Amino acid sequence: MAPSTPLLTVRGSEGLYMVNGPPHFTESTVFPRESGKNCKVCIFSKDGTLFAWGNGEKVNIISVTNKGLLHSFDLLKAVCLEFSPKNTVLATWQPYTTSKDGTAGIPNLQLYDVKTGTCLKSFIQKKMQNWCPSWSEDETLCARNVNNEVHFFENNNFNTIANKLHLQKINDFVLSPGPQPYKVAVYVPGSKGAPSFVRLYQYPNFAGPHAALANKSFFKADKVTMLWNKKASTDVDKTGASYYGEQTLHYIATNGESAVVQLPKNGPIYDVVWNSSSTEFCAVYGFMPAKATIFNLKCDPVFDFGTGPRNAAYYSPHGHILVLAGFGNLRGQMEVWDVKNYKLISKPVASDSTYFAWCPDGEHILTATCAPRLRVNNGYKIWHYTGSILHKYDVPSNAELWQVSWQPFLDGIFPAKTITYQAVPSEVPNEEPKVATAYRPPALRNKPITNSKLHEEEPPQNMKPQSGNDKPLSKTALKNQRKHEAKKAAKQEARSDKSPDLAPTPAPQSTPRNTVSQSISGDPEIDKKIKNLKKKLKAIEQLKEQAATGKQLEKNQLEKIQKETALLQELEDLELGI
């Protein structure tokens, strides 16, 4: 039996209603339209069979398959809803309020049994941030952050705390997906000179100094984003230090291994996403025009997409298509890539988009312009990944669109289809964005236009190492190889022949010696890395001198000294061009 078409939920000032997905795009009869502007929140369950919404008076749950109302709860101010993974519990959150006399307010986080409609437990949750408890996929485990502790509940028994993870000032935690044994990653921000750190634990082994599976410390970090892959074997941390203007990407495995992902371009890290295969991840980073690179589990670059106006990446549900996009303050340009063959499929433009989502079928894309991010030109479009617009809806000028979302489906419901490069036919015209011409002063208006760019764009390139010698090197690679060999030969000759009256014969392809810097790799990025390595090695020498005089060194200073051998090897490799 073929799966049904995913529904589309639309919430705005015109009310709440559902639209049938491709190819029909008609209003659905599953959910009767609820008019008015009072709908504050709506959400599907993880498998798409249940739908809940709050209309300012009640929170209602309906069965999408049976089209019947299951429960109604008197929650006037509910603004957040969430289903547990197996549809057992509905979590609701209302803003926390205290009485005028200063006494504590009533619990504002409720957990309801979806089957019976009874309230299982109520908690006080003052902050909206991280309000929702986290469940394991089989709902055996549930966790929530309470006063710098992570409380664990088992089998949805919220009256008994089964376990606690206590660390000073836990800011955030993430439960791993997948089956048992469960892992939990916690982030503790630094204070009083101590570094911030992320630790990985296996539930319920929290006691003892060596209980953590992995530990990673960060200096100058004030924010950390933790992203598990689906197999729960590795965790990627994006650490941002807004005050210091630095961002770094760290890879942590549950076997204790960790690494810093080397990003060849400086600047912010806009987005990091895992492929559904859990074998690779894509990072979008660097000052505009930003770079995008796919890395494997060894943190080696696999494919570099070059530079472009982008700040987000979205893998399709099957992981075979990747969309690189520039939304927000960028023009909405999208690049749709076949990541198995690394071929560009299409380059559509979704101007003024504030939202992007893949359809669960892996073929269709939703882009939308929603309030309050943008209060004009609200509406949504449904695309085929080949670049064709299949459906478009613009809300009236006096109305607003607040939320659009696909009905989710479990993995494996929609089979992956062969990628096509030919644009799918559509009756909706594809609007070409108006390209603003650059200002030209009167003196230049009758003269031919010269193409000048502020930034030199980098083309995409495959970063996989060549297997064997059967594939010939490109011209650039061959030229660089000759350069490195010539440099190596010149260095060896200079070492062996130290006679002052005999000057070494310069290699025929070596770089002219009129440069100020001693590093003559020809690549400014490599020269910069060499300079930074020399600076670190000089600092290590100073620390060793301090230690020789008897000065007590800090833990991080001792760690720096231990890295000397690795830094020397890295410097030698860079100078020899390895």
Coordinates of C-alpha atoms in Angstrom, one line a residue:
M1 CA 0.0 0.0 0.0
A2 CA 1.4 3.4 -1.1
P3 CA 1.9 5.9 1.8
S4 CA -0.6 8.8 1.9
T5 CA 0.6 12.3 0.9
P6 CA 1.9 14.4 3.7
L7 CA -0.4 17.2 4.9
L8 CA 0.7 20.8 5.3
T9 CA -0.4 22.8 8.4
V10 CA -0.9 26.5 8.0
R11 CA -1.4 28.8 10.9
G12 CA -1.8 32.6 10.7
S13 CA -4.2 35.5 11.2
E14 CA -6.6 33.8 8.8
G15 CA -6.9 30.8 11.2
L16 CA -5.6 27.3 11.4
Y17 CA -6.2 24.8 8.6
M18 CA -4.5 21.9 6.7
V19 CA -3.7 21.6 3.0
N20 CA -3.2 18.3 1.1
G21 CA 0.3 17.8 -0.1
P22 CA 1.6 17.3 -3.7
P23 CA 0.1 16.9 -6.2
H24 CA -3.3 18.3 -5.1
F25 CA -2.7 21.3 -2.8
T26 CA -6.4 21.5 -1.8
E27 CA -7.7 22.2 1.7
S28 CA -7.9 19.0 3.7
T29 CA -11.1 17.7 5.3
V30 CA -9.0 15.9 8.0
F31 CA -9.1 19.1 10.1
P32 CA -12.0 21.6 9.9
R33 CA -10.6 25.1 9.5
E34 CA -10.5 27.0 12.8
S35 CA -10.9 30.7 12.1
G36 CA -9.7 33.5 14.3
K37 CA -6.3 34.8 15.5
N38 CA -6.2 33.0 18.8
C39 CA -4.3 29.9 17.8
K40 CA -0.9 30.2 19.5
V41 CA 0.6 26.8 18.9
C42 CA 0.1 23.6 16.9
I43 CA 2.1 20.4 16.5
F44 CA 2.1 16.9 15.0
S45 CA 3.3 13.8 16.8
K46 CA 6.6 12.3 15.7
D47 CA 4.8 9.8 13.4
G48 CA 2.2 12.3 12.2
T49 CA -0.8 10.3 13.4
L50 CA -1.8 12.8 16.1
F51 CA -2.3 16.6 16.0
A52 CA -2.6 19.0 18.9
W53 CA -3.3 22.8 19.0
G54 CA -4.1 25.5 21.5
N55 CA -6.8 28.1 20.6
G56 CA -6.6 30.4 23.6
E57 CA -9.3 28.4 25.5
K58 CA -8.4 24.7 25.2
V59 CA -5.6 22.4 24.0
N60 CA -7.2 19.8 21.7
I61 CA -5.8 16.5 20.4
I62 CA -7.2 14.8 17.3
S63 CA -6.4 11.6 15.5
V64 CA -5.3 12.4 11.9
T65 CA -6.1 8.9 10.7
N66 CA -9.6 8.7 12.3
K67 CA -10.4 12.4 12.0
G68 CA -11.8 12.3 15.6
L69 CA -11.3 14.5 18.7
L70 CA -9.4 12.5 21.4
H71 CA -9.1 15.0 24.3
S72 CA -9.5 18.6 25.3
F73 CA -7.7 20.3 28.2
D74 CA -8.6 23.6 29.8
L75 CA -5.3 25.4 29.2
L76 CA -6.0 29.0 28.3
K77 CA -2.4 30.3 28.0
A78 CA -0.6 27.3 26.5
V79 CA 2.1 28.4 24.1
C80 CA 4.3 25.3 23.8
L81 CA 3.2 21.7 23.0
E82 CA 5.3 18.5 22.5
F83 CA 4.4 14.8 22.0
S84 CA 6.7 12.1 23.4
P85 CA 8.3 9.8 20.7
K86 CA 5.7 7.0 21.0
N87 CA 2.7 9.3 21.5
T88 CA 2.3 8.3 25.2
V89 CA 2.6 11.8 26.7
L90 CA 1.7 15.3 25.7
A91 CA 3.8 18.0 27.4
T92 CA 2.3 21.5 27.6
W93 CA 3.9 24.7 28.9
Q94 CA 2.3 28.0 30.0
P95 CA 4.2 31.2 31.1
Y96 CA 5.1 31.1 34.8
T97 CA 3.3 33.6 36.9
T98 CA 3.5 34.5 40.6
S99 CA 0.8 36.0 42.8
K100 CA 0.9 39.6 43.9
D101 CA 1.8 38.8 47.5
G102 CA 5.0 37.1 46.3
T103 CA 4.1 33.5 47.0
A104 CA 5.2 30.8 44.5
G105 CA 3.1 30.3 41.4
I106 CA 1.3 27.2 40.4
P107 CA 3.0 24.5 38.3
N108 CA 3.0 25.5 34.6
L109 CA 4.5 22.4 32.9
Q110 CA 1.9 19.6 32.6
L111 CA 2.4 16.1 31.3
Y112 CA -0.8 14.4 30.1
D113 CA -1.5 10.7 29.3
V114 CA -2.6 10.8 25.7
K115 CA -4.6 7.5 26.1
T116 CA -6.6 8.4 29.2
G117 CA -6.4 12.2 29.2
T118 CA -5.3 12.3 32.8
C119 CA -2.5 14.6 34.1
L120 CA 0.5 12.5 35.0
K121 CA 2.6 15.2 36.7
S122 CA 2.9 19.0 37.0
F123 CA 6.2 20.8 37.4
I124 CA 7.3 24.4 37.8
Q125 CA 9.3 25.4 34.8
K126 CA 10.1 29.2 34.9
K127 CA 12.0 29.6 31.7
M128 CA 10.7 28.9 28.2
Q129 CA 14.2 27.9 27.0
N130 CA 14.7 24.1 27.2
W131 CA 11.2 23.8 28.7
C132 CA 10.4 20.4 27.3
P133 CA 11.6 17.1 28.9
S134 CA 13.8 14.9 26.7
W135 CA 12.7 11.3 26.0
S136 CA 14.7 8.4 24.6
E137 CA 13.2 6.9 21.4
D138 CA 11.6 4.0 23.3
E139 CA 10.4 6.3 26.1
T140 CA 12.2 4.1 28.7
L141 CA 14.1 7.2 29.8
C142 CA 13.0 10.8 30.3
A143 CA 15.2 13.7 31.5
R144 CA 14.8 17.4 32.5
N145 CA 17.2 20.0 33.7
V146 CA 16.3 21.2 37.3
N147 CA 18.4 23.7 39.2
N148 CA 21.7 22.7 37.5
E149 CA 20.9 19.0 37.8
V150 CA 19.6 16.5 35.2
H151 CA 16.7 14.5 36.7
F152 CA 16.0 11.1 35.0
F153 CA 12.6 9.3 35.1
E154 CA 12.1 5.7 33.9
N155 CA 9.1 4.3 32.0
N156 CA 7.2 7.6 32.3
N157 CA 6.9 7.3 36.1
F158 CA 7.3 11.0 37.0
N159 CA 6.6 10.6 40.7
T160 CA 10.0 8.9 41.3
I161 CA 13.4 10.4 40.3
A162 CA 15.3 7.3 39.1
N163 CA 18.7 9.0 38.8
K164 CA 20.4 12.4 39.0
L165 CA 23.4 13.8 37.2
H166 CA 24.8 16.6 39.4
L167 CA 27.5 19.0 38.1
Q168 CA 28.0 22.6 39.0
K169 CA 25.9 24.8 36.8
I170 CA 24.7 22.5 34.1
N171 CA 23.5 24.8 31.3
D172 CA 22.3 22.2 28.8
F173 CA 22.1 18.5 28.0
V174 CA 21.2 16.3 25.1
L175 CA 20.1 12.7 25.2
S176 CA 21.4 10.4 22.5
P177 CA 19.0 8.9 19.9
G178 CA 18.8 5.2 19.2
P179 CA 18.5 2.1 21.5
Q180 CA 20.2 1.3 24.8
P181 CA 22.7 2.0 26.3
Y182 CA 21.7 5.6 26.4
K183 CA 24.3 8.4 26.3
V184 CA 23.9 11.9 27.6
A185 CA 26.0 14.9 26.7
V186 CA 26.1 17.8 29.2
Y187 CA 27.5 21.4 28.8
V188 CA 28.8 23.4 31.8
P189 CA 29.9 27.0 31.1
G190 CA 33.2 28.2 32.6
S191 CA 33.5 30.4 35.6
K192 CA 36.3 32.1 37.6
G193 CA 39.1 31.2 35.1
A194 CA 37.9 27.6 34.7
P195 CA 37.1 26.5 31.2
S196 CA 33.7 25.5 29.9
F197 CA 33.4 21.7 29.1
V198 CA 31.2 19.1 27.5
R199 CA 31.1 15.6 29.0
L200 CA 29.6 12.4 27.7
Y201 CA 28.2 9.9 30.1
Q202 CA 26.5 6.5 29.7
Y203 CA 23.3 6.2 31.7
P204 CA 23.3 5.5 34.7
N205 CA 27.1 5.6 35.2
F206 CA 27.5 9.1 36.6
A207 CA 29.6 8.5 39.8
G208 CA 33.3 8.7 40.1
P209 CA 36.0 10.8 38.5
H210 CA 36.4 8.5 35.5
A211 CA 32.7 8.0 34.9
A212 CA 32.6 10.2 31.8
L213 CA 33.1 8.5 28.4
A214 CA 34.6 11.7 27.0
N215 CA 35.5 15.2 28.1
K216 CA 36.3 18.3 26.1
S217 CA 37.2 21.7 27.6
F218 CA 36.8 25.0 25.9
F219 CA 38.3 28.4 26.9
K220 CA 36.5 31.6 26.0
A221 CA 33.2 29.8 25.1
D222 CA 29.9 31.2 26.2
K223 CA 27.6 29.1 24.1
V224 CA 27.6 25.5 22.9
T225 CA 25.3 23.6 20.4
M226 CA 25.5 19.8 20.7
L227 CA 24.4 17.6 17.7
W228 CA 24.2 13.8 18.0
N229 CA 24.2 11.7 14.8
K230 CA 21.4 9.1 14.5
K231 CA 23.6 6.2 15.6
A232 CA 24.5 8.0 18.8
S233 CA 28.1 7.2 18.4
T234 CA 29.4 10.7 17.9
D235 CA 28.6 14.2 19.0
V236 CA 29.5 17.5 17.2
D237 CA 29.8 20.6 19.3
K238 CA 29.7 24.1 17.8
T239 CA 31.1 26.4 20.4
G240 CA 30.6 30.1 20.0
A241 CA 32.2 32.9 21.9
S242 CA 30.4 36.0 20.8
Y243 CA 32.4 38.3 23.2
Y244 CA 35.7 37.1 21.7
G245 CA 34.4 36.7 18.2
E246 CA 35.6 33.1 17.8
Q247 CA 33.7 29.9 16.9
T248 CA 35.2 26.4 16.7
L249 CA 33.8 23.0 15.7
H250 CA 34.7 20.0 17.9
Y251 CA 34.0 16.3 17.2
I252 CA 33.6 14.0 20.2
A253 CA 33.0 10.2 20.0
T254 CA 31.6 7.9 22.7
N255 CA 34.8 5.9 22.8
G256 CA 36.6 9.0 24.2
E257 CA 38.2 10.3 21.0
S258 CA 37.8 14.0 20.2
A259 CA 39.2 16.3 17.6
V260 CA 38.9 19.9 16.4
V261 CA 37.5 20.1 12.9
Q262 CA 39.9 22.1 10.9
L263 CA 38.0 24.7 8.9
P264 CA 40.2 26.3 6.2
K265 CA 38.4 29.7 6.2
N266 CA 38.1 32.0 9.1
G267 CA 34.8 33.4 10.3
P268 CA 31.5 32.3 11.9
I269 CA 30.1 28.8 11.7
Y270 CA 26.6 29.3 10.4
D271 CA 25.3 25.7 10.3
V272 CA 26.4 22.1 11.0
V273 CA 24.1 19.2 10.0
W274 CA 24.5 15.4 10.1
N275 CA 23.6 13.2 7.1
S276 CA 20.9 10.6 8.0
S277 CA 23.5 7.9 7.2
S278 CA 25.5 9.2 10.3
T279 CA 28.7 8.8 8.3
E280 CA 29.3 12.4 7.4
F281 CA 28.3 16.0 8.3
C282 CA 28.3 19.3 6.4
A283 CA 29.5 22.6 7.8
V284 CA 28.8 26.1 6.5
Y285 CA 31.4 28.5 7.7
G286 CA 33.6 31.5 7.0
F287 CA 33.2 35.2 6.2
M288 CA 30.9 35.8 3.2
P289 CA 31.0 34.4 0.6
A290 CA 30.9 31.3 3.0
K291 CA 32.4 27.9 2.3
A292 CA 30.6 24.6 2.7
T293 CA 32.4 21.3 3.3
I294 CA 31.4 17.7 3.9
F295 CA 33.5 15.9 6.5
N296 CA 33.7 12.2 7.3
L297 CA 33.9 10.6 10.8
K298 CA 37.7 11.2 10.8
C299 CA 37.0 14.9 10.4
D300 CA 38.7 14.8 7.0
P301 CA 37.2 16.9 4.2
V302 CA 35.4 14.8 1.6
F303 CA 34.0 17.4 -0.7
D304 CA 34.3 21.2 -0.7
F305 CA 31.4 23.1 -2.4
G306 CA 33.5 26.3 -2.8
T307 CA 32.3 29.7 -1.8
G308 CA 28.9 31.3 -2.2
P309 CA 26.1 33.3 -0.5
R310 CA 24.9 30.7 2.0
N311 CA 24.3 30.3 5.7
A312 CA 22.3 27.1 6.1
A313 CA 22.5 23.4 5.0
Y314 CA 19.6 20.9 4.8
Y315 CA 20.0 17.2 4.0
S316 CA 17.0 15.4 2.5
P317 CA 15.3 12.7 4.7
H318 CA 17.1 9.9 2.7
G319 CA 20.4 11.8 2.9
H320 CA 21.1 11.7 -0.9
I321 CA 20.4 15.4 -1.6
L322 CA 21.8 18.4 0.1
V323 CA 20.5 22.0 -0.1
L324 CA 22.8 24.9 0.6
A325 CA 20.9 28.1 1.1
G326 CA 21.3 31.8 2.0
F327 CA 18.3 33.0 4.0
G328 CA 17.8 35.8 6.5
N329 CA 19.8 38.8 5.3
L330 CA 20.8 37.0 2.1
R331 CA 18.8 36.8 -1.1
G332 CA 17.4 33.3 -0.7
Q333 CA 19.7 31.5 -3.3
M334 CA 19.6 27.7 -3.0
E335 CA 22.0 25.1 -4.4
V336 CA 20.5 21.6 -4.7
W337 CA 23.3 18.9 -4.8
D338 CA 23.4 15.2 -5.5
V339 CA 25.8 14.2 -2.7
K340 CA 26.4 10.7 -4.0
N341 CA 27.8 12.0 -7.3
Y342 CA 28.5 15.5 -6.2
K343 CA 26.6 17.1 -9.0
L344 CA 24.6 20.3 -8.9
I345 CA 20.9 19.6 -9.7
S346 CA 19.4 23.1 -9.6
K347 CA 19.8 26.6 -8.3
P348 CA 16.4 28.0 -7.4
V349 CA 15.9 31.3 -5.6
A350 CA 13.4 31.7 -2.7
S351 CA 13.5 35.4 -2.0
D352 CA 12.7 36.7 1.6
S353 CA 12.4 33.2 2.9
T354 CA 12.4 32.7 6.7
Y355 CA 11.6 29.0 6.8
F356 CA 12.8 25.9 5.0
A357 CA 11.7 22.2 5.4
W358 CA 12.1 19.0 3.4
C359 CA 8.9 17.0 2.8
P360 CA 9.1 13.5 4.3
D361 CA 8.9 12.0 0.7
G362 CA 12.4 13.4 0.0
E363 CA 11.3 15.1 -3.2
H364 CA 9.5 18.3 -2.3
I365 CA 10.7 21.4 -0.5
L366 CA 8.7 24.0 1.5
T367 CA 9.9 27.6 1.8
A368 CA 7.9 30.3 3.6
T369 CA 8.0 34.0 4.6
C370 CA 6.5 34.2 8.1
A371 CA 5.7 36.9 10.6
P372 CA 7.1 38.3 12.9
R373 CA 10.4 37.9 11.1
L374 CA 8.9 39.6 8.1
R375 CA 5.5 41.1 8.2
V376 CA 5.1 41.8 4.4
N377 CA 4.9 39.5 1.5
N378 CA 3.9 36.6 3.7
G379 CA 3.2 33.2 2.0
Y380 CA 4.7 29.8 1.2
K381 CA 5.9 27.9 -1.8
I382 CA 6.3 24.2 -2.5
W383 CA 9.1 23.2 -4.9
H384 CA 10.4 20.1 -6.5
Y385 CA 14.1 19.7 -5.8
T386 CA 14.8 20.2 -9.5
G387 CA 13.8 23.9 -9.1
S388 CA 10.2 23.9 -10.3
I389 CA 7.5 25.7 -8.1
L390 CA 4.5 23.4 -7.9
H391 CA 2.3 25.4 -5.6
K392 CA 2.3 29.0 -4.3
Y393 CA 0.1 30.8 -1.8
D394 CA 0.4 34.5 -0.9
V395 CA -1.6 35.7 2.1
P396 CA -3.6 39.0 1.7
S397 CA -1.8 42.2 2.4
N398 CA -3.7 42.8 5.6
A399 CA -3.0 39.2 6.9
E400 CA 0.0 37.4 8.4
L401 CA 1.4 33.9 8.1
W402 CA 2.9 32.6 11.4
Q403 CA 3.7 28.9 10.8
V404 CA 3.8 26.3 8.1
S405 CA 4.9 22.7 8.7
W406 CA 4.8 19.3 7.1
Q407 CA 3.1 16.3 8.6
P408 CA 6.0 14.1 9.7
F409 CA 6.3 10.4 8.8
L410 CA 8.6 7.7 10.3
D411 CA 11.8 6.8 8.5
G412 CA 11.4 4.2 5.8
I413 CA 7.7 5.0 5.0
F414 CA 8.7 6.8 1.7
P415 CA 11.3 4.9 -0.3
A416 CA 14.2 6.8 -1.8
K417 CA 13.8 7.5 -5.6
T418 CA 16.4 7.9 -8.3
I419 CA 17.6 11.5 -8.6
T420 CA 16.5 13.3 -11.7
Y421 CA 18.2 16.4 -13.1
Q422 CA 15.5 17.4 -15.5
A423 CA 13.1 20.1 -14.1
V424 CA 9.6 18.7 -13.3
P425 CA 6.9 20.4 -15.4
S426 CA 4.8 22.9 -13.5
E427 CA 1.8 25.3 -14.2
V428 CA 3.1 27.8 -11.7
P429 CA 5.5 30.3 -13.4
N430 CA 9.0 30.4 -12.0
E431 CA 9.6 34.0 -11.0
E432 CA 13.1 35.3 -11.9
P433 CA 14.3 37.7 -9.2
K434 CA 15.1 41.2 -10.4
V435 CA 18.9 41.6 -10.4
A436 CA 19.8 45.2 -9.3
T437 CA 22.3 46.7 -11.6
A438 CA 25.3 48.4 -9.9
Y439 CA 25.5 52.2 -9.9
R440 CA 27.7 53.6 -12.7
P441 CA 28.8 57.2 -12.6
P442 CA 27.9 59.4 -15.7
A443 CA 31.5 59.3 -16.9
L444 CA 31.5 55.5 -17.3
R445 CA 28.0 55.0 -18.6
N446 CA 28.9 54.9 -22.3
K447 CA 32.0 52.8 -21.8
P448 CA 32.1 49.0 -21.8
I449 CA 31.4 47.2 -18.5
T450 CA 34.3 45.5 -16.8
N451 CA 33.5 42.6 -14.5
S452 CA 35.1 43.3 -11.1
K453 CA 34.4 41.2 -8.1
L454 CA 34.8 42.0 -4.4
H455 CA 35.6 38.4 -3.6
E456 CA 37.3 35.7 -5.7
E457 CA 34.9 32.8 -5.8
E458 CA 36.3 29.3 -5.1
P459 CA 34.9 26.5 -7.3
P460 CA 33.7 23.1 -5.8
Q461 CA 36.4 20.4 -5.5
N462 CA 36.5 16.8 -4.5
M463 CA 38.7 16.4 -1.4
K464 CA 38.9 12.6 -1.3
P465 CA 42.5 11.3 -1.5
Q466 CA 43.5 9.7 -4.8
S467 CA 43.5 5.9 -4.4
G468 CA 46.5 4.4 -6.2
N469 CA 48.5 6.1 -9.0
D470 CA 46.1 5.1 -11.8
K471 CA 44.3 8.5 -11.7
P472 CA 46.5 11.3 -13.2
L473 CA 46.9 14.5 -11.1
S474 CA 45.4 17.8 -12.3
K475 CA 47.7 20.5 -13.7
T476 CA 47.6 22.5 -10.5
A477 CA 48.3 19.5 -8.3
L478 CA 51.2 18.5 -10.6
K479 CA 52.6 22.0 -10.5
N480 CA 52.4 22.1 -6.7
Q481 CA 54.0 18.7 -6.4
R482 CA 56.9 19.9 -8.5
K483 CA 57.2 23.0 -6.4
H484 CA 57.3 21.0 -3.2
E485 CA 59.9 18.6 -4.6
A486 CA 62.1 21.5 -5.8
K487 CA 61.9 23.2 -2.3
K488 CA 62.7 19.9 -0.6
A489 CA 65.7 19.4 -2.9
A490 CA 66.9 23.0 -2.4
K491 CA 66.7 22.6 1.4
Q492 CA 68.6 19.3 1.4
E493 CA 71.3 20.8 -0.8
A494 CA 71.7 23.9 1.4
R495 CA 72.1 21.6 4.5
S496 CA 74.7 19.4 2.9
D497 CA 76.7 22.2 1.3
K498 CA 77.7 24.8 4.0
S499 CA 80.7 26.3 2.1
P500 CA 80.5 30.1 2.3
D501 CA 82.0 30.7 -1.2
L502 CA 79.6 28.4 -3.0
A503 CA 76.1 29.7 -3.3
P504 CA 73.4 27.0 -3.8
T505 CA 71.9 27.0 -7.3
P506 CA 68.2 28.0 -7.1
A507 CA 65.7 25.4 -8.2
P508 CA 64.2 26.2 -11.6
Q509 CA 60.6 26.4 -10.3
S510 CA 61.3 27.9 -6.9
T511 CA 59.5 31.1 -5.9
P512 CA 61.5 34.4 -6.3
R513 CA 63.2 35.5 -3.1
N514 CA 61.9 39.0 -3.1
T515 CA 59.1 38.3 -0.6
V516 CA 59.3 39.7 2.9
S517 CA 58.0 36.5 4.6
Q518 CA 60.2 33.5 4.9
S519 CA 57.3 31.2 4.1
I520 CA 57.0 30.9 0.4
S521 CA 54.4 28.2 -0.1
G522 CA 52.4 30.4 -2.5
D523 CA 49.3 29.8 -0.5
P524 CA 48.4 32.6 2.0
E525 CA 46.3 30.1 4.2
I526 CA 49.4 27.8 4.6
D527 CA 51.7 30.7 5.3
K528 CA 49.2 31.9 8.0
K529 CA 49.1 28.3 9.5
I530 CA 53.0 28.2 9.5
K531 CA 53.1 31.6 11.2
N532 CA 50.6 30.5 13.9
L533 CA 52.5 27.2 14.5
K534 CA 55.8 29.1 15.0
K535 CA 54.0 31.5 17.5
K536 CA 52.7 28.5 19.5
L537 CA 56.1 26.8 19.5
K538 CA 57.7 30.0 20.7
A539 CA 55.2 30.2 23.6
I540 CA 56.0 26.6 24.5
E541 CA 59.7 27.4 24.7
Q542 CA 58.9 30.3 27.1
L543 CA 56.8 27.9 29.2
K544 CA 59.6 25.4 29.3
E545 CA 62.0 28.1 30.5
Q546 CA 59.6 29.1 33.2
A547 CA 59.3 25.5 34.3
A548 CA 63.1 25.2 34.4
T549 CA 63.3 28.1 36.8
G550 CA 60.9 26.2 39.2
K551 CA 57.7 28.1 38.4
Q552 CA 54.5 26.1 39.0
L553 CA 52.6 25.8 35.7
E554 CA 48.8 25.6 35.2
K555 CA 47.1 22.5 33.8
N556 CA 46.4 24.0 30.4
Q557 CA 50.1 25.2 30.2
L558 CA 51.3 21.7 30.8
E559 CA 48.9 20.4 28.1
K560 CA 50.4 23.0 25.7
I561 CA 54.0 21.6 26.3
Q562 CA 52.8 18.1 25.7
K563 CA 51.6 19.2 22.2
E564 CA 55.1 20.4 21.1
T565 CA 56.0 17.2 19.2
A566 CA 52.7 17.2 17.3
L567 CA 53.1 20.9 16.4
L568 CA 56.7 20.4 15.2
Q569 CA 55.6 17.5 13.0
E570 CA 52.7 19.6 11.6
L571 CA 55.1 22.5 10.9
E572 CA 57.5 20.2 9.1
D573 CA 54.7 18.8 7.0
L574 CA 53.5 22.2 6.0
E575 CA 56.9 23.5 5.1
L576 CA 57.6 20.4 3.0
G577 CA 54.2 20.6 1.4
I578 CA 52.9 17.2 2.6

